[in-house]
Amino acid sequence: MNKVNGSFWMLSFAVCLLVACGSSTGSSSGSDGSVGPQVPECQDGEDNDRDGVIDHPADPGCMSPDDTDETDERAPQCTDGLDNDEDGQIDLDDRGCTNRDDDDESDEAPLSQCRNGLDDDEDGDIDLDDDGCVNAADDDESDEPQPSQCDDGLDNDNDGFIDFPADPGCGSAFDSDETDDNRILPQCADERDNDGDGLFDLADPGCSSVADPREQNTEEQPACSNGLDDDGDGLVDFPLEPGCSAAGDDDEQDGARQPACGNGLDDDNDGEIDYPLDPGCMGVGDMDETDPMTSTACSDNLDNDRDGEIDYPADPGCVSRADRNEQAQCTARINAVEVRTGQVYRGDSGSGQFNFEGSCGGRGAAELVFYYRLTNEVEALEITTELPDNQLETAIYVRRNCADEATELVCQREPLNDGVAANSLRLDEPIVGDYYIFIDGATGQNGAFAVQVNEVPLAQCRNGIDDDDDGRTDYPIDPGCLSLSDRDETDPEQLPACFDGMDNDADGLVDYPLDIGCRAASDSDEIDSCGQGIAFDDFPSDELFVDGNTDGGTNQFQGGCGGDNRVERIYRYVNTFNANLTFSVNNEETIANTLVYARTSCASAQTEIACDTGDRENPKGTIELTNVAPGELFVFVDTGIGIGGAFRLTVNAERLPPGCSDARDNDGDGSIDQDDVGCSGPDDEDEVDDEVAPACADGIDNDGDGLVDFPVELGCNYRGGDSEEDPMQLPACGDGLDNDDDGVIDFPDEPGCISRGDTDEANQGRPECNNRIDDDEDGLTDYPLDPGCGGVGDLSEGDPPTPPQCADEVDNDRNGLVDFPFDPGCRAAGDSTEEPLDMPAACSDDIDNDDDGIVDFPREPGCASAGDTDEADPNFPTQCSDGRDNDNNGRIDWPDDPGCRFAADTREQLQGNPPKRCADGVDNDDDGLVDLADSGCQNARDNDETDVFADNHCSDGIDNDADGLIDWPVDDGCEAQGAQCEQLGHGLCDGECRDLISDANHCGACNRTCEADVECIDGFCGGLYVFEGIQQNISDDILGGWETCHNDLYGDGNTMVQQLQDNCDGAYVMLGCRQVGSPTWQLIAMGERNAVFTNTGDRGNNLNSHNGVDWYFSTSYSIGFVAPNSGVSRNSCDTANNQSEFRLCWHTSGGRLNGGYRCGARTGLNGSRDYERRVWTSAVGQP
């Protein structure tokens, strides 16, 4: 063949030359046919050899202009760049070429059949993969042994089944006869659901193959239906696992030969390929694509279930084209109702059946089964019956396999017999696939129901879409994404530091991802967490371990247990939920002498949580961290001895209840769970407060229902809730019913109710506001006395940063009575408003409700406050109404005993400082007027009801300030009946009302004159000296507006902390220390009084961040402050040394201020007479 082609080419070339010569001769002759002088081809201006180039020197065939032949010299076949023998090989790559001068590519020796790359015997195997090849020199592929009928890939007996174990006629793969002796098909190949579990043939876990005679399920789930990825290939169970030929297959390992339903081929030539498109394929691992004898419902082009959708994949009832029913089915006898997202489905559960129950309930009631197909990735599925038409109290549960209770994913039963029929269940991060939803009765009864399934879409910052069209998609690339859970990609107006195109930290690297200080484009700073230029790795969020090597790591850190001057690797671990964490390098992959330690701040050794080196026999570290809040940790793998090496770092996370559901004060602000403004719901993982106050804590009646914020707003179940909108059905703690049958109804009286919006009256242990303990050590115990208690069920006594109206020493409703227990609008000190109730309470309605001859508070022994709703006397009289001198001071009961504030007061003993007489609810001067309604009271801070001033403008019947309003309580400028002027901040000076706030001649008081050129600011000459953070070396000269309210030496003690607080009653307080005799204060820090005196608890390291300072305060442990984010180690005073120059600490015990401990870096000052401490208040100068 090659020789013929070669001869043909030479002949063609010769003919071409002859034609060319004739043409040339004709073109050169004259018009008369005579022959003229011949012009050489290499200068005649023609392309004689038709190679695209003309004449010398352009044409390579021309050696000179006189050359008579343009034809190029032909290169040998083995260097001409052509495949001359058409064998796919060119020139020297062709086995027929021995060298560059070889002019024949075609004379190679033929390859043996076992080396030629061909399937010579057409058995599907090539060369050495063919059983007929002994070695590469073997020239016969065809002499392999003939396979048996039961292993030849053919349906030899034409029964629709191929080979072992599929063909019932095959006893083994070596069986030479596929013929069935009995034509009765086995149960696993008869296209019937023989065991009634809704699954048939290969889809039934009772079937190990089509030859299996019984569909009966076994006690243990086989590998191909156990919900596990047994072979670790990322695919789970039949029908998706290629290694599973049936749901009852006990091995997921993929076989050597691809299954017919997963090989990408149309094996049965029906135009459909593999599972789920081929009607003959029940799963990817199905070994036979042959279509069933009768078309399946999901491949017959008919709308069998009349839902408007036909066949797979259009009809959601079809799992594949092999599915025999378009109607979603639970079992062969029980259909499931197909549901779609957003639609409401209504019915009566009595039409259901009594076949199933969930792990949380449903026994004794009929259930209905709904089928939902999830086709795309979502954040969650929400299933709810909280709909107007629903009347059924339900147990809702969800399964992947309808009839298999072992596949239940979640089950939730709503509270029973609470008068509310509403249940909402959330399934987080569901995988794409089929779900069976059961609506079951929770009380054993049936009824009308309404249910809705909703898909919660992925947050914008993880949905793979560029939602804000800025060319960047999702976290961490989009600068508008703070995290994967961020639901808004919109970029901020001011670009973050890690996306602003600037090298903000001057390290030569700009923005994410180049700057290692940027974890995302949205990062607000480029600061390198572990130090300038020190890199760390992120621990993969979806992995349980990471392999690494300390070789080549940093050499900058050491742990508390070792690692000095050794190489280490650093991992940032992001903890996404409250958990107990265990980090370990105690693994076979780790070399000896490897330690591990963890910090909350990479560069700060003081934030180390734990460090471990292992033991002598096994020097590989393991650290266990308990109650770890969401956030980031830095885990160091360091070297103990040697140069380091390979390691495996593992993590084990034991999830704990969310931070807002664990009954702990996780952020140390004195508030717990629902009561914490940082908690928006039960699944909120942390109690950290947001910068912007949420709707349920912003002081605004957002829904206009007359109720403001948690805990009184019906729409606020959590203080951190983002909506006040009332639910469609009243919550259990605001519905007027005794839902838990304990004889107490609703908030604030029900111990199980944390707020009026609480959905459950069930008691969850004893809350702090009902445990008879003064948990916050403010001298007030439980509801209704403690201002930190919104109700009996309040979890924490911690007082809020801003006092509630019923404990703020202000007559907010201007009725002349101030706060609890004296204002009838106050049922408790923690009430947020003094406004009177629509109907007066029993203890302020001028009626003798209990017929004991005594009317209302404060005279009635049964009235604990003016807002008390019951006058009934207690079984045993209180000390202030029992006719006894309980405190042996010669005075008996109210109103004679000064310790008794009202007849129902429980103690005659005077505790602490009594309330001011103009705020004690008592007619102290017996003139028939009480507190602010008494003309002897200038304001709630006035301690004398009798000192009536002449010419008081707020009780003279004249509109002195010409604002159209006259006197108290009508004129807002009047703080009380006895106020001197009708304008706030004014005082009566020489018969005229003067501005005591800004008048330099009457600054803070009449005739107090400021020096020349010194302004009066807020009643202080020069203004109150205010600052942020901690200041050092400050002289007394600049502390304008401050007055000392406590001063002693570090060695002094026994001052009552409560007395100190009472004396320091200005809006602001300041703490400081110095060496005796020093002209300057070594340290001072200031803040709002309520924030500085916020109780942070005993025996803990909780801090209260305020005004650029981290404060701690306890009447039985210690008082002090530290620099922000520097941490504290209280024992009982602070012994930490990080930024020691900014630390101040004084011991307290049993409510007393004891010896001091530290002033800056100087410690051990408990008995020192060389250091003094001082507390200032801003009360001086205020009118």
Coordinates of N, CA and C in Angstrom, one line a residue, residues 522-699:
S522 N -13.7 42.1 54.1 CA -14.4 43.0 55.0 C -13.7 43.4 56.3
D523 N -12.5 42.8 56.5 CA -11.8 43.1 57.7 C -11.5 44.6 57.9
S524 N -11.7 45.1 59.1 CA -11.6 46.5 59.4 C -10.1 46.9 59.6
D525 N -9.2 46.0 59.7 CA -7.8 46.4 59.9 C -6.9 45.4 59.3
E526 N -5.7 45.8 58.9 CA -4.7 44.9 58.3 C -3.7 44.4 59.3
I527 N -4.0 44.6 60.6 CA -3.0 44.3 61.6 C -2.8 42.8 61.6
D528 N -1.6 42.3 61.6 CA -1.3 40.9 61.7 C -1.5 40.4 63.1
S529 N -2.4 39.4 63.2 CA -2.8 39.0 64.6 C -1.7 38.4 65.4
C530 N -0.7 37.8 64.7 CA 0.4 37.1 65.5 C 1.7 37.9 65.5
G531 N 1.6 39.1 65.0 CA 2.8 40.0 64.9 C 3.1 40.2 63.4
Q532 N 3.8 41.3 63.2 CA 4.1 41.8 61.9 C 4.8 40.7 61.0
G533 N 4.1 40.3 60.0 CA 4.7 39.3 59.0 C 4.7 37.9 59.5
I534 N 4.0 37.6 60.6 CA 4.0 36.2 61.1 C 2.7 35.6 60.6
A535 N 2.8 34.5 59.8 CA 1.6 33.9 59.2 C 1.1 32.8 60.1
F536 N -0.2 32.5 59.9 CA -0.8 31.3 60.6 C -1.7 30.7 59.5
D537 N -2.1 29.4 59.8 CA -3.0 28.7 59.0 C -4.4 28.6 59.6
D538 N -5.4 28.6 58.8 CA -6.7 28.3 59.3 C -7.0 26.9 59.4
F539 N -7.5 26.4 60.6 CA -7.9 25.0 60.8 C -9.1 24.8 59.9
P540 N -9.1 23.9 59.0 CA -10.3 23.7 58.1 C -11.6 23.5 58.9
S541 N -12.6 24.2 58.6 CA -13.8 24.2 59.4 C -14.5 22.9 59.3
D542 N -14.3 22.1 58.2 CA -15.1 20.9 58.1 C -14.2 19.6 58.3
E543 N -13.1 19.8 58.9 CA -12.2 18.7 59.1 C -12.0 18.4 60.6
L544 N -11.7 17.1 61.0 CA -11.4 16.8 62.3 C -10.0 16.8 62.7
F545 N -9.1 16.9 61.7 CA -7.7 16.9 61.9 C -7.0 17.6 60.8
V546 N -5.7 18.0 61.1 CA -4.9 18.6 60.0 C -3.5 18.0 60.2
D547 N -2.8 17.6 59.2 CA -1.5 17.1 59.2 C -0.5 18.3 58.9
G548 N 0.6 18.3 59.6 CA 1.6 19.4 59.3 C 2.9 19.0 59.8
N549 N 3.8 20.0 59.7 CA 5.2 19.8 60.1 C 5.7 21.1 60.7
T550 N 6.3 21.0 61.8 CA 6.8 22.2 62.5 C 8.1 22.7 61.8
D551 N 8.7 21.8 61.0 CA 9.9 22.2 60.3 C 9.6 23.4 59.3
G552 N 10.3 24.5 59.4 CA 10.0 25.6 58.6 C 9.0 26.6 59.2
G553 N 8.5 26.3 60.4 CA 7.6 27.1 61.0 C 8.3 28.3 61.7
T554 N 7.5 29.1 62.5 CA 8.1 30.3 63.1 C 8.8 29.8 64.4
N555 N 9.6 30.7 64.9 CA 10.3 30.5 66.2 C 10.2 31.7 67.0
Q556 N 8.9 32.1 67.3 CA 8.6 33.4 68.0 C 7.9 33.2 69.3
F557 N 7.3 32.0 69.5 CA 6.4 31.9 70.7 C 6.8 30.7 71.5
Q558 N 6.3 30.7 72.7 CA 6.4 29.5 73.6 C 5.2 29.5 74.5
G559 N 4.9 28.3 74.9 CA 3.8 28.1 75.8 C 4.2 28.1 77.3
G560 N 3.2 28.1 78.1 CA 3.5 28.0 79.6 C 4.1 26.8 80.0
C561 N 4.1 25.7 79.1 CA 4.7 24.4 79.5 C 5.9 24.0 78.7
G562 N 6.3 24.9 77.8 CA 7.5 24.6 77.0 C 7.5 25.3 75.6
G563 N 8.4 24.9 74.8 CA 8.5 25.5 73.4 C 9.4 26.6 73.3
D564 N 10.2 26.9 74.3 CA 11.1 28.1 74.2 C 12.2 27.9 73.2
N565 N 12.3 28.9 72.3 CA 13.3 28.8 71.2 C 13.2 27.6 70.3
R566 N 12.0 27.1 70.1 CA 11.8 26.0 69.2 C 10.8 26.4 68.1
V567 N 10.8 25.6 67.0 CA 9.9 25.9 65.9 C 8.4 25.5 66.3
E568 N 7.5 26.3 65.8 CA 6.1 26.0 66.0 C 5.3 26.3 64.7
R569 N 4.1 25.7 64.7 CA 3.1 26.1 63.7 C 1.8 26.6 64.4
I570 N 1.2 27.6 63.8 CA 0.0 28.3 64.4 C -1.2 28.0 63.6
Y571 N -2.3 27.7 64.2 CA -3.6 27.5 63.5 C -4.6 28.4 64.2
R572 N -5.4 29.1 63.4 CA -6.5 29.8 63.9 C -7.7 28.9 63.8
Y573 N -8.4 28.7 64.9 CA -9.6 27.8 64.9 C -10.8 28.7 65.2
V574 N -11.7 28.7 64.4 CA -13.0 29.5 64.6 C -14.0 28.6 65.2
N575 N -14.4 28.8 66.4 CA -15.4 28.1 67.1 C -16.7 28.7 66.8
T576 N -17.6 28.0 66.2 CA -18.9 28.6 65.7 C -20.0 28.4 66.7
F577 N -19.8 27.6 67.8 CA -20.9 27.4 68.8 C -20.2 27.1 70.1
N578 N -21.0 27.3 71.2 CA -20.5 27.0 72.5 C -20.2 25.5 72.6
A579 N -19.0 25.2 73.1 CA -18.5 23.8 73.0 C -17.4 23.6 74.1
N580 N -17.3 22.3 74.4 CA -16.1 21.8 75.0 C -15.1 21.3 73.9
L581 N -13.9 21.8 73.9 CA -13.0 21.5 72.8 C -11.8 20.7 73.3
T582 N -11.4 19.7 72.6 CA -10.1 19.0 72.9 C -9.2 19.1 71.7
F583 N -8.0 19.6 71.9 CA -7.0 19.7 70.8 C -5.9 18.7 71.2
S584 N -5.4 17.9 70.3 CA -4.4 16.9 70.6 C -3.5 16.6 69.5
V585 N -2.2 16.4 69.8 CA -1.2 15.9 68.9 C -0.8 14.5 69.3
N586 N -1.5 13.9 70.2 CA -1.2 12.6 70.6 C -1.7 11.6 69.6
N587 N -1.0 11.5 68.5 CA -1.4 10.6 67.4 C -0.2 10.0 66.8
E588 N -0.4 8.8 66.1 CA 0.7 8.1 65.5 C 1.5 8.9 64.6
E589 N 0.9 9.9 63.9 CA 1.6 10.7 62.9 C 2.5 11.7 63.5
T590 N 2.4 11.9 64.8 CA 3.1 13.0 65.5 C 4.4 12.4 66.0
I591 N 5.5 13.2 65.8 CA 6.8 12.8 66.4 C 6.8 13.1 67.9
A592 N 7.6 12.5 68.7 CA 7.7 12.7 70.1 C 8.1 14.1 70.4
N593 N 7.9 14.5 71.7 CA 8.3 15.8 72.2 C 7.6 17.0 71.4
T594 N 6.3 16.8 71.2 CA 5.5 17.8 70.5 C 4.4 18.3 71.5
L595 N 4.4 19.6 71.8 CA 3.4 20.1 72.7 C 2.4 21.0 72.0
V596 N 1.3 21.3 72.7 CA 0.2 22.0 72.2 C -0.3 23.0 73.2
Y597 N -0.6 24.3 72.8 CA -1.2 25.2 73.7 C -2.1 26.1 72.9
A598 N -3.0 26.8 73.6 CA -4.1 27.6 73.0 C -4.1 29.0 73.6
R599 N -4.4 30.0 72.8 CA -4.6 31.4 73.3 C -5.8 32.0 72.6
T600 N -6.4 33.0 73.3 CA -7.5 33.7 72.7 C -6.9 34.9 71.9
S601 N -5.7 35.3 72.1 CA -5.1 36.4 71.3 C -3.7 35.8 71.0
C602 N -3.4 35.8 69.7 CA -2.2 35.1 69.2 C -0.9 35.6 69.8
A603 N -0.8 37.0 69.8 CA 0.5 37.6 70.3 C 0.6 37.8 71.8
S604 N -0.5 37.5 72.5 CA -0.5 37.7 74.0 C -0.4 36.4 74.8
A605 N 0.8 36.2 75.4 CA 1.0 35.0 76.2 C 0.0 35.0 77.4
Q606 N -0.4 36.2 77.8 CA -1.3 36.3 79.0 C -2.7 35.7 78.7
T607 N -3.0 35.5 77.4 CA -4.3 34.9 77.1 C -4.3 33.4 76.9
E608 N -3.2 32.8 77.3 CA -3.1 31.4 77.2 C -4.1 30.7 78.0
I609 N -4.9 29.7 77.4 CA -5.9 29.0 78.2 C -5.4 27.7 78.7
A610 N -4.6 27.0 78.0 CA -4.1 25.7 78.4 C -2.8 25.4 77.6
C611 N -2.0 24.5 78.2 CA -0.7 24.1 77.6 C -0.4 22.7 78.1
D612 N 0.0 21.8 77.2 CA 0.3 20.4 77.6 C 1.4 19.8 76.7
T613 N 2.3 19.0 77.4 CA 3.4 18.4 76.7 C 3.2 16.9 76.7
G614 N 2.1 16.3 77.2 CA 2.0 14.9 77.3 C 2.7 14.4 78.6
D615 N 3.0 13.1 78.7 CA 3.8 12.6 79.8 C 5.1 12.0 79.4
R616 N 5.8 11.5 80.4 CA 7.2 11.0 80.1 C 7.1 9.8 79.1
E617 N 6.2 8.9 79.3 CA 6.1 7.8 78.4 C 5.6 8.2 77.0
N618 N 4.8 9.2 76.9 CA 4.2 9.6 75.6 C 4.1 11.1 75.6
P619 N 5.3 11.8 75.2 CA 5.4 13.2 75.2 C 4.7 13.9 74.0
K620 N 3.4 13.8 74.0 CA 2.6 14.4 72.9 C 1.4 15.0 73.6
G621 N 1.2 16.3 73.5 CA 0.3 17.1 74.3 C -1.2 16.9 73.9
T622 N -2.1 17.1 74.8 CA -3.5 17.2 74.7 C -4.1 18.2 75.6
I623 N -4.9 19.2 75.1 CA -5.5 20.2 76.0 C -7.0 20.1 75.9
E624 N -7.7 20.2 77.0 CA -9.1 20.2 77.0 C -9.7 21.5 77.5
L625 N -10.5 22.2 76.7 CA -11.0 23.5 77.0 C -12.5 23.3 77.2
T626 N -13.0 23.9 78.3 CA -14.5 23.7 78.6 C -15.2 25.0 78.5
N627 N -16.5 24.9 78.1 CA -17.4 26.1 77.9 C -16.7 27.2 77.1
V628 N -16.3 26.8 75.9 CA -15.6 27.8 75.0 C -16.7 28.5 74.2
A629 N -16.8 29.8 74.3 CA -17.8 30.6 73.6 C -17.4 30.7 72.1
P630 N -18.4 31.0 71.3 CA -18.0 31.2 69.9 C -17.0 32.3 69.7
G631 N -16.1 32.1 68.7 CA -15.0 33.1 68.5 C -13.8 32.3 68.0
E632 N -12.7 33.0 67.9 CA -11.5 32.4 67.4 C -10.5 32.1 68.5
L633 N -9.8 31.0 68.3 CA -8.7 30.6 69.2 C -7.5 30.4 68.3
F634 N -6.3 30.6 68.9 CA -5.0 30.3 68.2 C -4.4 29.1 68.9
V635 N -4.2 28.1 68.1 CA -3.7 26.8 68.6 C -2.3 26.7 68.1
F636 N -1.3 26.5 69.0 CA 0.1 26.4 68.7 C 0.6 24.9 68.8
V637 N 1.2 24.4 67.8 CA 1.9 23.1 67.9 C 3.4 23.4 67.9
D638 N 4.0 23.1 69.1 CA 5.3 23.6 69.3 C 6.2 22.4 69.6
T639 N 7.5 22.6 69.6 CA 8.5 21.6 69.8 C 9.1 21.6 71.2
G640 N 9.1 20.5 71.9 CA 9.7 20.4 73.2 C 11.2 20.2 73.2
I641 N 11.6 19.2 72.5 CA 13.1 18.9 72.4 C 13.3 18.6 70.9
G642 N 14.5 19.0 70.4 CA 14.9 18.7 69.1 C 14.5 19.7 68.1
I643 N 14.4 19.3 66.8 CA 14.2 20.3 65.7 C 12.8 20.3 65.2
G644 N 11.9 19.5 65.8 CA 10.6 19.4 65.3 C 10.4 18.4 64.2
G645 N 9.2 18.4 63.7 CA 8.9 17.4 62.6 C 7.4 17.3 62.4
A646 N 7.0 16.1 61.9 CA 5.6 15.9 61.5 C 4.7 15.8 62.7
F647 N 3.4 16.2 62.5 CA 2.4 16.0 63.5 C 1.0 15.9 62.9
R648 N 0.1 15.4 63.6 CA -1.3 15.5 63.3 C -2.0 16.1 64.5
L649 N -2.7 17.2 64.2 CA -3.4 18.0 65.2 C -4.9 17.7 65.0
T650 N -5.5 17.1 66.0 CA -7.0 16.8 66.0 C -7.8 17.7 66.9
V651 N -9.0 17.8 66.5 CA -10.0 18.6 67.4 C -11.2 17.8 67.6
N652 N -11.7 17.8 68.8 CA -13.0 17.2 69.1 C -13.9 18.2 69.7
A653 N -15.0 18.5 69.1 CA -15.9 19.5 69.6 C -17.2 18.9 70.2
E654 N -17.4 19.1 71.4 CA -18.7 18.7 72.0 C -19.6 19.9 72.2
R655 N -20.6 19.9 71.3 CA -21.5 21.1 71.3 C -22.3 21.2 72.6
L656 N -22.3 22.4 73.1 CA -23.1 22.7 74.3 C -24.3 23.5 74.0
P657 N -25.3 23.7 74.9 CA -26.4 24.5 74.6 C -25.9 25.9 74.1
P658 N -26.7 26.6 73.3 CA -26.3 27.9 72.8 C -26.1 28.8 74.0
G659 N -25.3 29.9 73.8 CA -25.0 30.8 74.9 C -26.3 31.5 75.4
C660 N -27.3 31.5 74.6 CA -28.5 32.2 75.1 C -29.6 31.2 75.6
S661 N -29.1 29.9 75.8 CA -30.0 28.9 76.4 C -29.3 28.0 77.4
D662 N -28.2 28.5 78.0 CA -27.5 27.6 78.9 C -27.5 28.1 80.4
A663 N -28.4 29.0 80.7 CA -28.6 29.5 82.1 C -27.3 30.0 82.7
R664 N -26.4 30.6 81.9 CA -25.1 31.2 82.3 C -25.0 32.6 81.8
D665 N -24.3 33.4 82.6 CA -24.0 34.8 82.2 C -22.7 34.8 81.4
N666 N -22.8 34.4 80.2 CA -21.6 34.2 79.4 C -20.7 35.4 79.1
D667 N -21.4 36.6 79.0 CA -20.6 37.8 78.7 C -20.4 38.7 80.0
G668 N -20.7 38.1 81.2 CA -20.4 38.8 82.4 C -21.0 40.2 82.6
D669 N -22.2 40.4 82.0 CA -22.9 41.7 82.2 C -24.0 41.6 83.2
G670 N -24.1 40.5 83.9 CA -25.1 40.4 85.0 C -26.5 39.9 84.4
S671 N -26.6 39.7 83.1 CA -27.9 39.2 82.6 C -27.7 37.9 81.9
I672 N -28.7 37.1 82.0 CA -28.6 35.7 81.6 C -29.7 35.4 80.5
D673 N -29.2 34.8 79.4 CA -30.1 34.2 78.4 C -31.2 35.2 77.9
Q674 N -32.5 34.9 78.1 CA -33.6 35.7 77.6 C -33.5 37.1 78.1
D675 N -32.9 37.3 79.3 CA -32.8 38.6 79.9 C -31.7 39.5 79.4
D676 N -30.8 38.9 78.5 CA -29.6 39.5 78.0 C -29.9 40.2 76.7
V677 N -29.5 41.5 76.6 CA -29.8 42.2 75.4 C -29.0 41.7 74.2
G678 N -28.0 40.8 74.5 CA -27.3 40.2 73.4 C -27.9 39.0 72.8
C679 N -29.1 38.6 73.4 CA -29.7 37.3 73.0 C -31.0 37.7 72.2
S680 N -31.0 37.2 70.9 CA -32.2 37.5 70.0 C -33.1 36.3 70.0
G681 N -32.6 35.1 70.5 CA -33.5 33.9 70.4 C -32.8 32.7 71.1
P682 N -33.4 31.6 71.2 CA -32.9 30.5 72.0 C -31.7 29.9 71.3
D683 N -31.5 30.1 69.9 CA -30.4 29.5 69.2 C -29.3 30.4 69.0
D684 N -29.4 31.6 69.6 CA -28.3 32.6 69.5 C -27.1 32.0 70.3
E685 N -25.9 32.0 69.6 CA -24.8 31.3 70.2 C -24.1 32.1 71.3
D686 N -24.2 33.4 71.3 CA -23.5 34.2 72.2 C -24.3 35.3 72.8
E687 N -24.0 35.8 74.0 CA -24.7 36.9 74.6 C -24.1 38.3 74.3
V688 N -23.1 38.3 73.4 CA -22.5 39.6 73.2 C -23.5 40.6 72.6
D689 N -23.5 41.8 73.2 CA -24.5 42.8 72.8 C -24.1 43.5 71.5
D690 N -25.1 43.8 70.7 CA -24.8 44.5 69.4 C -24.6 46.0 69.7
E691 N -24.0 46.7 68.8 CA -23.7 48.1 69.0 C -25.0 48.9 69.0
V692 N -26.0 48.5 68.1 CA -27.3 49.2 68.0 C -28.3 48.4 68.9
A693 N -29.0 49.2 69.7 CA -30.0 48.5 70.6 C -31.1 47.9 69.7
P694 N -31.4 46.6 70.0 CA -32.5 45.9 69.2 C -33.9 46.5 69.6
A695 N -34.9 46.2 68.8 CA -36.2 46.7 69.0 C -36.8 46.4 70.4
C696 N -36.4 45.3 71.0 CA -36.9 44.9 72.3 C -36.2 45.5 73.4
A697 N -35.2 46.4 73.1 CA -34.5 47.1 74.2 C -34.1 48.5 73.9
D698 N -34.9 49.1 73.0 CA -34.5 50.5 72.5 C -35.3 51.6 73.2
G699 N -36.2 51.2 74.1 CA -37.0 52.3 74.8 C -38.1 52.9 73.9

